[in-house]
Structures are given as structure tokens and as C-alpha cells.
XYZ file of C-alpha atoms in Angstrom:
301
model
C -10.917 -48.409 -30.052
C -12.815 -44.871 -29.927
C -13.299 -45.765 -26.060
C -9.239 -46.079 -25.476
C -8.459 -43.014 -27.702
C -11.347 -41.125 -25.676
C -9.454 -42.228 -22.519
C -6.067 -42.095 -24.065
C -6.659 -38.303 -24.330
C -8.496 -37.789 -20.904
C -5.302 -39.054 -19.375
C -3.626 -37.016 -21.153
C -4.821 -33.967 -19.969
C -4.935 -34.436 -16.920
C -0.955 -35.473 -17.090
C -0.382 -32.255 -17.985
C -2.368 -29.746 -16.356
C 0.231 -28.985 -13.188
C 2.130 -27.548 -15.505
C 2.625 -25.292 -18.584
C 0.184 -23.357 -20.270
C -3.618 -24.581 -21.033
C -6.121 -24.067 -23.062
C -9.100 -23.485 -22.542
C -12.379 -23.925 -24.956
C -15.097 -20.878 -25.075
C -17.266 -24.139 -26.209
C -17.732 -25.881 -22.658
C -20.688 -26.374 -21.308
C -21.233 -23.563 -17.860
C -20.592 -25.097 -14.621
C -22.952 -24.022 -11.952
C -20.528 -21.918 -9.666
C -20.836 -20.235 -6.256
C -20.005 -16.626 -6.122
C -20.574 -13.564 -4.007
C -21.989 -10.285 -5.336
C -22.185 -6.873 -3.733
C -24.281 -4.495 -5.712
C -22.906 -1.180 -8.064
C -23.731 1.889 -5.385
C -23.490 5.706 -4.990
C -21.560 6.922 -2.209
C -18.912 9.798 -0.529
C -15.746 9.019 -1.070
C -11.780 10.224 0.277
C -9.055 9.114 -0.935
C -6.419 10.102 1.398
C -2.855 9.814 2.618
C -1.972 8.611 6.221
C 0.322 9.458 8.993
C 1.275 9.360 12.235
C 3.139 12.488 14.220
C 2.825 14.872 17.046
C 1.592 18.176 18.193
C 4.180 21.401 18.574
C 4.360 24.925 18.960
C 3.141 26.775 16.131
C 5.007 29.622 17.862
C 8.176 30.447 20.121
C 11.137 33.211 19.682
C 14.511 33.655 21.298
C 15.225 36.738 23.317
C 17.283 38.709 22.020
C 19.703 41.575 23.025
C 19.056 44.483 21.533
C 21.738 46.762 23.442
C 24.843 45.667 24.921
C 25.205 46.597 28.644
C 25.068 45.499 32.454
C 22.318 44.264 33.910
C 19.870 46.355 35.913
C 17.355 44.268 36.921
C 15.366 41.009 36.097
C 11.928 41.509 36.333
C 10.387 38.528 35.271
C 10.638 34.931 36.609
C 10.549 32.092 34.330
C 7.832 30.014 33.457
C 5.992 33.651 33.560
C 3.521 34.139 30.973
C 4.064 37.583 29.174
C 2.915 39.650 26.856
C 4.817 41.096 23.112
C 6.624 44.050 23.477
C 6.564 43.793 27.623
C 9.740 44.302 29.577
C 11.901 41.839 30.692
C 14.999 43.334 31.273
C 16.424 46.307 32.305
C 20.016 48.033 31.778
C 22.008 50.008 33.825
C 22.290 52.415 30.528
C 18.585 52.976 30.529
C 18.068 50.448 27.995
C 15.015 47.574 28.374
C 14.949 43.776 26.502
C 11.172 43.148 25.467
C 10.107 40.218 24.527
C 9.343 39.403 21.144
C 5.511 37.347 21.763
C 2.697 36.684 23.568
C 3.878 33.321 25.723
C 5.421 31.555 27.942
C 9.070 32.946 29.261
C 12.320 31.069 30.181
C 15.402 32.925 30.701
C 19.051 31.569 30.374
C 20.072 30.293 33.777
C 23.482 32.570 34.125
C 21.442 35.985 33.489
C 22.255 37.518 37.352
C 22.280 41.296 37.977
C 25.271 43.714 37.216
C 25.782 40.443 34.461
C 26.948 42.105 31.054
C 25.497 41.331 28.023
C 26.110 42.418 24.454
C 23.845 43.223 21.761
C 22.450 40.565 19.723
C 23.206 37.744 22.099
C 19.964 35.131 23.085
C 18.986 35.636 26.526
C 16.017 32.936 26.426
C 12.942 32.122 24.577
C 9.322 33.021 24.582
C 6.715 29.911 23.484
C 3.376 30.574 22.885
C 1.770 26.910 23.819
C -1.651 28.703 23.033
C -0.421 27.910 18.984
C -0.072 24.663 18.741
C 0.536 22.840 14.843
C 0.413 18.708 14.179
C 3.700 17.542 12.772
C 2.511 15.047 10.088
C 5.163 12.014 9.039
C 4.482 11.402 5.507
C 5.842 8.148 3.183
C 7.767 9.378 -0.116
C 5.474 7.091 -1.612
C 2.304 9.634 -0.772
C 4.299 12.765 -0.450
C 3.585 13.866 -3.973
C -0.006 13.987 -3.364
C -0.257 15.992 -0.146
C -0.854 20.004 -1.142
C -1.504 23.112 1.104
C -4.520 24.397 1.751
C -6.127 19.881 1.896
C -7.904 19.153 4.898
C -6.559 17.384 7.489
C -8.794 14.926 10.130
C -6.660 13.916 13.102
C -6.980 11.615 15.791
C -5.837 12.012 19.278
C -6.241 8.997 21.742
C -9.830 9.236 20.287
C -10.864 12.837 20.757
C -11.461 14.538 16.379
C -9.550 17.436 15.505
C -9.334 18.852 12.008
C -7.081 21.134 10.032
C -5.223 22.289 6.783
C -2.218 21.710 5.479
C 0.325 24.616 6.062
C 3.933 23.263 4.643
C 5.947 20.539 3.090
C 9.280 19.967 4.501
C 11.203 19.838 0.830
C 13.686 17.958 1.729
C 13.190 14.312 3.793
C 14.753 12.077 6.460
C 15.601 8.742 6.099
C 15.995 6.218 8.815
C 16.419 2.227 7.868
C 16.325 3.011 4.208
C 12.551 4.920 4.076
C 12.500 8.055 3.850
C 10.087 10.428 4.891
C 8.108 13.836 4.725
C 6.972 16.768 7.819
C 3.712 17.557 6.913
C 2.752 20.963 8.504
C -1.106 21.262 9.775
C -2.718 24.617 11.035
C -4.767 23.626 13.499
C -8.886 24.361 13.180
C -8.954 24.194 17.829
C -6.677 22.797 20.174
C -8.696 22.626 23.379
C -7.645 19.726 24.435
C -3.852 19.374 22.992
C -0.717 19.775 24.336
C 3.478 20.004 22.878
C 4.509 16.250 22.485
C 0.380 14.673 22.066
C 1.260 12.149 19.642
C -0.941 11.680 17.059
C -2.862 9.460 13.707
C -3.713 11.681 10.836
C -5.042 11.313 7.449
C -4.835 13.859 4.851
C -7.734 14.187 2.339
C -5.892 14.528 -0.747
C -9.582 13.937 -3.448
C -13.120 13.376 -2.954
C -15.881 12.061 -4.938
C -19.536 12.992 -4.076
C -22.929 10.842 -4.733
C -20.423 8.926 -7.349
C -21.176 4.790 -8.058
C -18.631 2.349 -6.068
C -17.824 -0.950 -5.789
C -15.694 -3.002 -3.548
C -12.340 -2.633 -4.740
C -11.338 -5.951 -4.699
C -14.060 -6.829 -7.184
C -11.676 -4.287 -9.750
C -9.133 -6.315 -11.731
C -5.918 -5.370 -14.193
C -5.297 -6.852 -16.784
C -3.038 -4.633 -20.180
C -2.846 -1.744 -17.950
C -7.211 -2.037 -18.128
C -9.992 -2.750 -15.399
C -12.462 -5.622 -15.632
C -15.220 -6.784 -13.780
C -16.921 -9.601 -13.582
C -21.079 -8.568 -13.652
C -23.246 -11.068 -12.846
C -25.965 -11.759 -15.073
C -29.461 -12.699 -15.626
C -28.215 -15.801 -15.061
C -26.593 -16.989 -11.411
C -24.160 -19.583 -13.285
C -22.136 -17.352 -15.982
C -21.255 -13.647 -14.906
C -19.257 -12.010 -17.838
C -16.695 -9.491 -17.450
C -17.568 -6.000 -18.933
C -14.614 -3.409 -18.821
C -14.608 0.053 -16.603
C -13.297 3.515 -16.014
C -12.387 3.618 -12.251
C -11.308 6.882 -9.964
C -9.983 7.789 -6.688
C -10.571 5.291 -3.932
C -10.961 4.869 -0.626
C -10.066 1.433 1.678
C -13.683 -0.391 0.605
C -14.639 0.943 -1.977
C -13.624 2.864 -5.822
C -15.533 5.020 -7.987
C -16.519 3.894 -11.278
C -16.579 6.469 -13.886
C -18.203 4.164 -16.909
C -19.001 1.395 -17.167
C -21.682 0.216 -14.481
C -25.147 0.922 -13.758
C -26.329 1.779 -10.365
C -27.652 -1.987 -8.765
C -25.614 -3.832 -11.341
C -24.077 -7.069 -9.449
C -20.464 -7.370 -9.343
C -18.871 -10.720 -8.311
C -16.191 -11.032 -5.959
C -13.344 -13.020 -5.175
C -14.300 -16.138 -3.667
C -10.725 -16.940 -1.841
C -11.923 -20.811 -1.375
C -12.734 -21.167 -4.877
C -10.363 -21.929 -7.395
C -12.494 -22.941 -9.914
C -13.615 -19.804 -9.853
C -11.380 -17.558 -10.189
C -9.679 -19.449 -13.264
C -12.590 -18.914 -15.363
C -12.958 -15.696 -13.800
C -9.507 -14.929 -15.396
C -10.036 -16.936 -18.390
C -12.495 -14.505 -18.994
C -11.149 -11.485 -18.355
C -7.944 -12.702 -20.134
C -10.258 -13.300 -22.847
C -11.776 -9.741 -22.897
C -7.941 -7.988 -22.064
C -6.984 -9.608 -25.655
C -9.864 -8.429 -27.346
C -10.844 -12.388 -28.115
C -8.357 -14.856 -29.689
C -10.438 -16.923 -32.239
C -12.533 -18.304 -29.975
C -9.750 -20.154 -27.132
C -7.671 -18.074 -24.643
C -4.890 -19.196 -23.258
C -4.636 -19.776 -18.920
C -1.522 -19.745 -17.085
C -1.524 -23.314 -14.964
C 0.861 -23.307 -11.549
C 1.778 -26.377 -9.338
């Protein structure tokens, strides 16, 4: 009769294991599991915001007539390199129209000798192709982390450049339901760059030097708290530990407290659902502050 009762209990547990809530006892015998671990190590971390963009001209100005009159002589041709203050056009009344900046001049095609111009009219443009900047499009979810003066790392077809954030657009542009903001970057060097080139950029939003880190995937969030599973002396029983985290990059996250250098943290094992559930159970117990020796694990199909 006792054997029959025990068998019935086991059958009942198996039958109810597919859905609902299962009660796991902390008194269960330890089960040998396979785990991957990583050591707690000191590293330098850079938190960043990525974006794509283009190289653009940083300085250009219109050629504007400061006086009215008929053109007597055009002193330059389109494409000429000019200096700021250089005469571009002479008027019959003796006035000259000068270049506003250094750069390459392009005058309007309709300008000829004897053409009358009015004061304030636009006669062309001077573009300084030696002064370039980068315009990066940053997603609306990341723009709050970007500030003027932050360092920017730029990649243009395998060549690396650097710069500083100089300006952030106050209004975004929405396309296909997603808003992006233009971030202007002042470049430290423009050698090899041409206006119109496409680039990939990373804006460094924060850094941590020689700080304790673990792989990002080792950290779990539960009840607004962060936990890791630490491999203790026994290889069969990793233990949950609450930690305080800091910044992170794509691979590692900063640990401000809760771990020591050399500690071994357990990494998720996708192929071992049993291991995953055991780790979830232990961290749930930590997050709830204990539940009288029993915890609840959500079952699923």
C-alpha cells in the first residue's frame, strides 16, 4: 500500500509539471549540472551610442551683393580657390563684391557683364572644402545620453578618425515611425575625407578605468535588483549573489560591489533548461528575501 501511494504522488507531480506553478523544495538533493563560468576581471569599459552618418562641409557662405549696380567685370571663374576679402566682381559704380571666406567659389550662371544686381541679392556661394565635419544620426532612445564635448570614434571604410560632439539637433526627423537626431562632430583630422562620404560612428558617453567586470549575460535582473550566480568551492552548487552594476559595453558590465577579482560567475547555458530553472529558482529566493525554505517557479509548456 505504501509503495502504491508513493507511485501515485510521483505520477501526480509529473502530470502537473506542464503548466501552472510548481513548488520547489530547497531541501532537494544537489544535482550535478554542467556550467560555463567566467572570472571577475578588471577592465576598461566604454559605454557608447552608435550611429551612421556622412561627412559634410563645415563652412560655406553665400556671396551677397553689398551694393546695387551693373557688373563691369567678373574677376574669377567657377571652381577657383579664393581668399576671404578677395574681389570677385567689380561694378560700374566702382564698388567690389568680395569673398566672405576662404574656399572654392561658384557664381550664379546668369551673371554676365552689364548684368544689374540689387543690394542684398544672392550671387553665388563659397565653400571651404578643407573644413569638414561629421553629421551622425542618433536614435531617439539614445539621444538623451549624448552631450556636447563627448569623444567620438569614426570609421570610414576601415580608416579611423576621432572628434568631439559640437552640436545636437533640438528637433528630430521622423521616418517610418522612428525619430533620429542629427549630432554634429568636429573632426580632429580630415585627411583622406571628402564631403559626402558615409561613416559609422561611436559616441563615448561614459568610461570606467581598471574596474571589476563580468560578461553582460552573467547578470540577471529580478525585482529591480541585479544578481549573478557565483561558482563556489563545490562545482555542483553555484550560489546567487546580489551585485551593484555600473556602465557596460557590448560584452562586459561594471561591478561596483558584491564581487571580488577572481570570483567565478556562471554563464547561461542555453542547452540546459534544468540548469536555467535551478538558477532562476535560487535567484528568485534571493530576490524575495527567502520564503520559509520554499519558493515558486513558474512552469510552462
